[in-house]
Amino acid sequence: AQSVTQPDIHITVSEGASLELRCNYSYGATPYLFWYVQSPGQGLQLLLKYFSGDTLVQGIKGFEAEFKRSQSSFNLRKPSVHWSDAAEYFCAVGGRQGGKLIFGQGTELSVKP
Amino acid sequence: NAGVTQTPKFQVLKTGQSMTLQCAQDMNHEYMSWYRQDPGMGLRLIHYSVGAGITDQGEVPNGYNVSRSTTEDFPLRLLSAAPSQTSVYFCASSLTISQNEQFFGPGTRLTVL
C-alpha cells in the first residue's frame, strides 16, 4: 500500500538551532516527493520537490531535503531555524504518471526564543 | 494571477443541510482536486478532475459530489451535511495530471452541528 509516515507529530527547537523533519514513504516505484508548509489558518505552500537527478534538493526559505532511495526517506533540514518557521510541515508523494498526492500526517514545529 | 481561490472561508451548517464550496483557479490548470484536512490525518483526497467534464473519486468521496463544467471552476457539494464532515477543505490545482506540483487555495473551515 502507498503511504507516507512522518514519525514526529510535534517538534520544538530553539531559534538558531538546526532542524530535521523525518519522512518515510512506501511506494511501488520511485515517486515524486514534496514538502509543503502550512502556517496557521493558511493553505499549503510548496517548500521543495524532488523529481529526479541530484538527491539533495534546495527549496525556499533556506530548506533542503535529501532523497535516500535505500531508506525510502525524504527528510527535510534547515541549518538555523527562525521563529517564523513555526508551522506545520507535510511530506507528500505522487506517482510519476501523475495525479494524486498522498500526504503524511504532518509535523508541527514550534520554535523557542 | 489570483491563483486558487475558495469561498467561503468559514461556514457553519446544521445536520442535513446542503451547501456548495466554491473553488476557482485562473492558471488554466487541467488538474483540480479537493482535500479534507483533519487533525492527525494529514490531507485526504475527496475528488479530483483531470479536465472539464471529467471527475473521479479519491480516498474519501462519500457524502460529496463534484462537477467540472469549466476549466476554471471545481465546486464541491455536500448533499446532506453530517458532523463527520466537520473539517477544513482545500482545493488544489496543477498544470496537468502528470505535473504533480499542486497549488493550494486558502481553505474553507466547515463546522456541522
Short mmCIF file of C-alpha atoms in Angstrom, two decimals:
data_model
loop_
_atom_site.label_atom_id
_atom_site.label_comp_id
_atom_site.label_asym_id
_atom_site.label_seq_id
_atom_site.Cartn_x
_atom_site.Cartn_y
_atom_site.Cartn_z
CA ALA A 1 0.00 0.00 0.00
CA GLN A 2 1.15 3.53 -0.72
CA SER A 3 1.72 5.61 2.38
CA VAL A 4 3.72 8.41 3.89
CA THR A 5 4.84 8.44 7.51
CA GLN A 6 6.02 11.44 9.44
CA PRO A 7 7.07 9.90 12.77
CA ASP A 8 7.15 13.14 14.72
CA ILE A 9 3.80 14.77 15.42
CA HIS A 10 5.29 17.76 17.20
CA ILE A 11 8.85 19.09 17.44
CA THR A 12 10.17 22.03 19.42
CA VAL A 13 13.53 23.59 18.61
CA SER A 14 15.29 26.70 19.81
CA GLU A 15 15.70 29.61 17.45
CA GLY A 16 19.04 29.29 15.68
CA ALA A 17 19.24 25.53 16.18
CA SER A 18 19.28 23.08 13.31
CA LEU A 19 16.19 21.17 12.25
CA GLU A 20 15.47 17.81 10.68
CA LEU A 21 11.95 16.59 9.98
CA ARG A 22 11.61 12.96 9.03
CA CYS A 23 9.57 11.49 6.21
CA ASN A 24 9.39 7.85 5.15
CA TYR A 25 7.31 6.54 2.31
CA SER A 26 6.05 3.27 0.92
CA TYR A 27 5.55 3.29 -2.82
CA GLY A 28 5.79 0.78 -5.65
CA ALA A 29 8.27 2.79 -7.65
CA THR A 30 10.35 5.92 -7.18
CA PRO A 31 7.79 8.63 -6.63
CA TYR A 32 7.87 12.36 -6.92
CA LEU A 33 8.47 13.80 -3.44
CA PHE A 34 7.34 17.07 -1.92
CA TRP A 35 7.47 19.08 1.26
CA TYR A 36 4.73 21.62 1.96
CA VAL A 37 4.43 24.12 4.80
CA GLN A 38 1.20 25.37 6.31
CA SER A 39 1.15 28.46 8.50
CA PRO A 40 -1.78 28.78 10.93
CA GLY A 41 -5.03 29.48 9.11
CA GLN A 42 -3.34 29.33 5.72
CA GLY A 43 -3.20 27.00 2.78
CA LEU A 44 -0.24 24.83 1.87
CA GLN A 45 2.85 26.29 0.25
CA LEU A 46 5.38 24.19 -1.62
CA LEU A 47 8.83 24.25 0.02
CA LEU A 48 10.66 21.94 -2.35
CA LYS A 49 10.27 18.93 -4.60
CA TYR A 50 12.28 16.01 -5.91
CA PHE A 51 11.59 14.65 -9.37
CA SER A 52 14.95 13.22 -10.45
CA GLY A 53 18.68 13.93 -10.53
CA ASP A 54 20.60 15.29 -7.57
CA THR A 55 19.22 13.70 -4.43
CA LEU A 56 19.85 16.83 -2.36
CA VAL A 57 17.31 19.45 -3.30
CA GLN A 58 17.16 23.07 -2.26
CA GLY A 59 13.93 24.87 -1.55
CA ILE A 60 12.63 28.19 -0.43
CA LYS A 61 13.25 29.80 2.97
CA GLY A 62 16.62 28.03 3.35
CA PHE A 63 15.22 24.50 3.50
CA GLU A 64 16.74 21.46 1.85
CA ALA A 65 15.80 17.80 1.66
CA GLU A 66 17.67 14.64 0.79
CA PHE A 67 16.17 11.70 -1.04
CA LYS A 68 17.58 8.37 0.13
CA ARG A 69 16.24 5.58 -2.03
CA SER A 70 17.70 2.80 0.15
CA GLN A 71 15.89 4.15 3.20
CA SER A 72 12.71 5.30 1.40
CA SER A 73 13.20 8.64 3.12
CA PHE A 74 12.98 12.29 2.19
CA ASN A 75 13.98 14.22 5.30
CA LEU A 76 13.71 18.00 5.48
CA ARG A 77 16.52 20.04 7.01
CA LYS A 78 17.37 23.60 7.86
CA PRO A 79 20.69 24.63 9.43
CA SER A 80 19.32 27.51 11.53
CA VAL A 81 15.65 27.85 12.42
CA HIS A 82 13.91 31.22 12.61
CA TRP A 83 10.86 31.99 14.72
CA SER A 84 8.88 32.50 11.51
CA ASP A 85 9.45 28.82 10.62
CA ALA A 86 6.90 27.77 13.23
CA ALA A 87 4.23 25.99 11.19
CA GLU A 88 3.01 22.56 10.21
CA TYR A 89 5.04 20.64 7.64
CA PHE A 90 3.70 17.97 5.33
CA CYS A 91 5.59 15.44 3.29
CA ALA A 92 3.82 14.12 0.19
CA VAL A 93 4.45 11.62 -2.59
CA GLY A 94 2.99 11.41 -6.05
CA GLY A 95 3.22 8.95 -8.90
CA ARG A 96 5.30 9.64 -11.97
CA GLN A 97 2.18 9.04 -14.02
CA GLY A 98 0.75 11.97 -12.19
CA GLY A 99 -2.39 12.84 -10.33
CA LYS A 100 -2.99 12.09 -6.72
CA LEU A 101 -0.74 13.17 -3.90
CA ILE A 102 -0.50 11.11 -0.73
CA PHE A 103 0.22 13.18 2.35
CA GLY A 104 1.80 12.34 5.66
CA GLN A 105 0.09 13.22 8.91
CA GLY A 106 2.12 16.38 9.33
CA THR A 107 4.72 17.58 11.84
CA GLU A 108 4.00 20.68 13.87
CA LEU A 109 7.10 22.76 14.50
CA SER A 110 7.35 25.12 17.46
CA VAL A 111 10.31 27.50 17.83
CA LYS A 112 11.52 28.61 21.25
CA PRO A 113 13.04 32.10 21.58
CA ASN B 1 -2.98 35.89 -11.08
CA ALA B 2 -5.20 35.22 -8.10
CA GLY B 3 -4.08 31.57 -8.09
CA VAL B 4 -6.55 29.23 -6.40
CA THR B 5 -9.44 30.91 -4.62
CA GLN B 6 -12.00 29.34 -2.30
CA THR B 7 -15.24 30.63 -0.86
CA PRO B 8 -16.49 30.83 1.79
CA LYS B 9 -13.64 30.91 4.32
CA PHE B 10 -15.87 29.76 7.16
CA GLN B 11 -19.25 28.03 7.24
CA VAL B 12 -21.48 26.57 9.92
CA LEU B 13 -24.19 24.12 8.87
CA LYS B 14 -26.82 22.11 10.64
CA THR B 15 -27.01 18.37 10.13
CA GLY B 16 -28.89 17.60 6.94
CA GLN B 17 -28.31 20.93 5.24
CA SER B 18 -26.66 21.09 1.85
CA MET B 19 -24.14 23.53 0.54
CA THR B 20 -21.52 24.09 -2.14
CA LEU B 21 -17.91 25.01 -1.54
CA GLN B 22 -16.56 27.06 -4.39
CA CYS B 23 -13.11 26.71 -5.94
CA ALA B 24 -11.69 28.61 -8.88
CA GLN B 25 -8.26 28.92 -10.49
CA ASP B 26 -7.04 31.32 -13.12
CA MET B 27 -3.88 29.48 -14.17
CA ASN B 28 -5.51 27.36 -16.89
CA HIS B 29 -4.70 24.22 -14.93
CA GLU B 30 -6.16 20.98 -16.16
CA TYR B 31 -5.98 19.09 -12.88
CA MET B 32 -8.02 20.13 -9.84
CA SER B 33 -8.71 18.34 -6.61
CA TRP B 34 -10.41 18.59 -3.24
CA TYR B 35 -8.86 17.50 0.04
CA ARG B 36 -10.08 17.48 3.58
CA GLN B 37 -7.72 18.07 6.47
CA ASP B 38 -8.40 16.57 9.87
CA PRO B 39 -6.11 16.67 12.94
CA GLY B 40 -3.52 13.92 12.88
CA MET B 41 -4.62 12.64 9.48
CA GLY B 42 -2.91 14.94 7.04
CA LEU B 43 -4.82 15.70 3.86
CA ARG B 44 -7.08 13.13 2.25
CA LEU B 45 -8.25 13.32 -1.33
CA ILE B 46 -12.02 13.59 -1.80
CA HIS B 47 -12.49 14.03 -5.57
CA TYR B 48 -10.38 15.14 -8.47
CA SER B 49 -10.73 16.21 -12.08
CA VAL B 50 -8.31 15.90 -14.98
CA GLY B 51 -10.21 18.34 -17.17
CA ALA B 52 -13.58 19.87 -17.91
CA GLY B 53 -16.28 17.23 -17.87
CA ILE B 54 -14.08 14.58 -16.20
CA THR B 55 -14.15 13.78 -12.50
CA ASP B 56 -13.19 10.83 -10.36
CA GLN B 57 -13.28 9.71 -6.75
CA GLY B 58 -10.44 9.97 -4.33
CA GLU B 59 -9.88 8.32 -0.98
CA VAL B 60 -12.91 9.68 0.91
CA PRO B 61 -15.67 10.55 -1.62
CA ASN B 62 -18.79 9.53 0.31
CA GLY B 63 -21.19 12.39 1.01
CA TYR B 64 -19.63 14.69 -1.57
CA ASN B 65 -20.36 15.46 -5.22
CA VAL B 66 -18.33 17.40 -7.74
CA SER B 67 -18.67 18.62 -11.28
CA ARG B 68 -16.30 20.35 -13.69
CA SER B 69 -18.19 22.31 -16.32
CA THR B 70 -15.33 24.72 -16.99
CA THR B 71 -11.55 24.58 -16.68
CA GLU B 72 -11.61 27.31 -14.03
CA ASP B 73 -14.21 26.05 -11.56
CA PHE B 74 -14.47 22.92 -9.45
CA PRO B 75 -17.25 23.15 -6.83
CA LEU B 76 -17.67 20.62 -4.05
CA ARG B 77 -21.22 19.83 -2.95
CA LEU B 78 -22.27 18.43 0.39
CA LEU B 79 -25.65 16.83 -0.20
CA SER B 80 -26.73 16.29 3.40
CA ALA B 81 -24.17 17.54 5.88
CA ALA B 82 -23.13 15.33 8.78
CA PRO B 83 -21.00 16.17 11.85
CA SER B 84 -18.31 13.83 10.46
CA GLN B 85 -17.84 16.32 7.64
CA THR B 86 -16.61 18.98 10.03
CA SER B 87 -13.18 19.69 8.62
CA VAL B 88 -11.00 22.11 6.72
CA TYR B 89 -11.37 21.74 2.98
CA PHE B 90 -8.65 22.60 0.50
CA CYS B 91 -8.87 22.91 -3.24
CA ALA B 92 -5.72 22.41 -5.28
CA SER B 93 -4.73 22.56 -8.93
CA SER B 94 -1.81 21.64 -11.14
CA LEU B 95 -0.99 22.28 -14.77
CA THR B 96 -1.59 18.72 -15.88
CA ILE B 97 -2.23 15.38 -14.22
CA SER B 98 1.40 14.43 -14.70
CA GLN B 99 2.68 17.65 -13.19
CA ASN B 100 2.42 16.89 -9.54
CA GLU B 101 3.29 20.31 -8.16
CA GLN B 102 -0.08 21.35 -6.82
CA PHE B 103 -1.09 24.85 -5.81
CA PHE B 104 -3.46 25.13 -2.87
CA GLY B 105 -6.24 27.52 -2.03
CA PRO B 106 -6.56 29.10 1.43
CA GLY B 107 -9.13 26.60 2.64
CA THR B 108 -12.71 26.57 3.92
CA ARG B 109 -13.33 25.74 7.57
CA LEU B 110 -16.65 23.91 7.84
CA THR B 111 -18.47 23.06 11.05
CA VAL B 112 -21.52 20.83 11.00
CA LEU B 113 -23.63 20.93 14.16
#
